[in-house]
Amino acid sequence: MSLSTPPSIDQAETRKDRYDLRPALEFVAGNLPQYKAGLTGILARPVDPASAEKIGKVECFDYENLSDSQKARQVFPEMVRSILERMPAVLVALSKLQVVVYRNQVLVPRFDENGDMQGVPRWISEDTFLQEVEAGQLHPSRVIVGVSDGAEIILPTSIPKTVSEDDTAVFMYQVHVLLHEFFHSVEMNFRNNPAEMFATRLESGGFTFTFKDWLDDFGRLVLAEGFEPISRYSATCKDMLTPEIKGRDPVAFRRALMEEICETFVASQLGLVPYAGSDNPNRHMRISWMSTLCNSSLAE
């Protein structure tokens, strides 16, 4: 019996670079007019009264613990509410978000010998991160940004200047992260309560469907010929989005699918996401299918 050859150090480092945030920030910096236009478009939307009431109850904690430099690069609480209350009303209604807790720390991934992320990422202060980068113990831009704790809590995190010194680009990417995590506050409730996927009925364009119907159709698009991840971030999950993984490990497939879906939601709202692949019909079909969900309403 032959054993598989372990990856070389260079191959492992290449795999770790999937979590290098710098290329995403360079993309944002190079497309700031489009990002600013996307955010301006969101803030120009009318506010649904029910959405305003619900988002008005979302509490934001620990923003005051950020340094002045971190505050300049983070979405402040009033802006968080202004953005989220203008999200599609059906998603606000389905969201379980209750709290936003700002972290003045950097979230650093851990890797196995193959260069794949494993275990629980490490929380460290920005000063400690910079010291370890200076000592050659950490890569300067392999960081995780923004996480959710269940469907109820979003944890915005720090993006150190070793990733990007462009405060505006970092701020706009934090908007991206907020939108991504907001969709997790919708889908994670269904992930934790599968029966609700069948029970939640939606209406759009004269037809009715369940959230499970919508999710299954999105999954078919991901498994179709011509699929490419919509963003650089969701490309980290590409290896999990195959028919083989879906059959062998449906939990891993669903987890990866949700990252692709969250990034597609960001693209549908801002108009773009950091992306290095080729444009193709499958990509447009996924954004269109996301728009179907966003334009739907809860069925009676």
Tab-separated table of C-alpha atoms in Angstrom, residues 50-51 54-55 87-98 151-152 182-190 196 200-201 296-298:
chain	number	residue	atom	x	y	z
A	50	ALA	CA	-40.419	46.916	10.953
A	51	SER	CA	-36.737	46.599	10.034
A	54	LYS	CA	-35.890	45.285	14.945
A	55	ILE	CA	-32.409	46.597	14.156
A	87	MET	CA	-31.033	45.294	4.281
A	88	PRO	CA	-33.804	43.368	2.490
A	89	ALA	CA	-36.804	43.385	4.819
A	90	VAL	CA	-37.338	39.638	4.535
A	91	LEU	CA	-33.787	38.958	5.738
A	92	VAL	CA	-34.083	41.396	8.629
A	93	ALA	CA	-37.279	39.586	9.625
A	94	LEU	CA	-35.488	36.218	9.504
A	95	SER	CA	-32.284	37.416	11.185
A	96	LYS	CA	-31.604	36.391	14.777
A	97	LEU	CA	-28.944	39.072	15.327
A	98	GLN	CA	-29.056	40.603	18.789
A	151	ALA	CA	-26.834	33.487	14.861
A	152	GLU	CA	-27.153	36.140	17.566
A	182	PHE	CA	-25.366	39.547	8.851
A	183	PHE	CA	-26.341	36.829	6.392
A	184	HIS	CA	-24.890	34.266	8.788
A	185	SER	CA	-27.386	35.597	11.366
A	186	VAL	CA	-30.092	34.469	8.936
A	187	GLU	CA	-28.750	31.166	7.664
A	188	MET	CA	-27.253	29.928	10.931
A	189	ASN	CA	-30.681	29.830	12.526
A	190	PHE	CA	-31.800	27.476	9.758
A	196	GLU	CA	-37.516	25.790	9.983
A	200	THR	CA	-40.370	29.103	6.257
A	201	ARG	CA	-42.371	29.887	3.117
A	296	SER	CA	-39.144	37.957	-1.592
A	297	SER	CA	-41.530	38.341	1.308
A	298	LEU	CA	-42.723	35.949	3.967
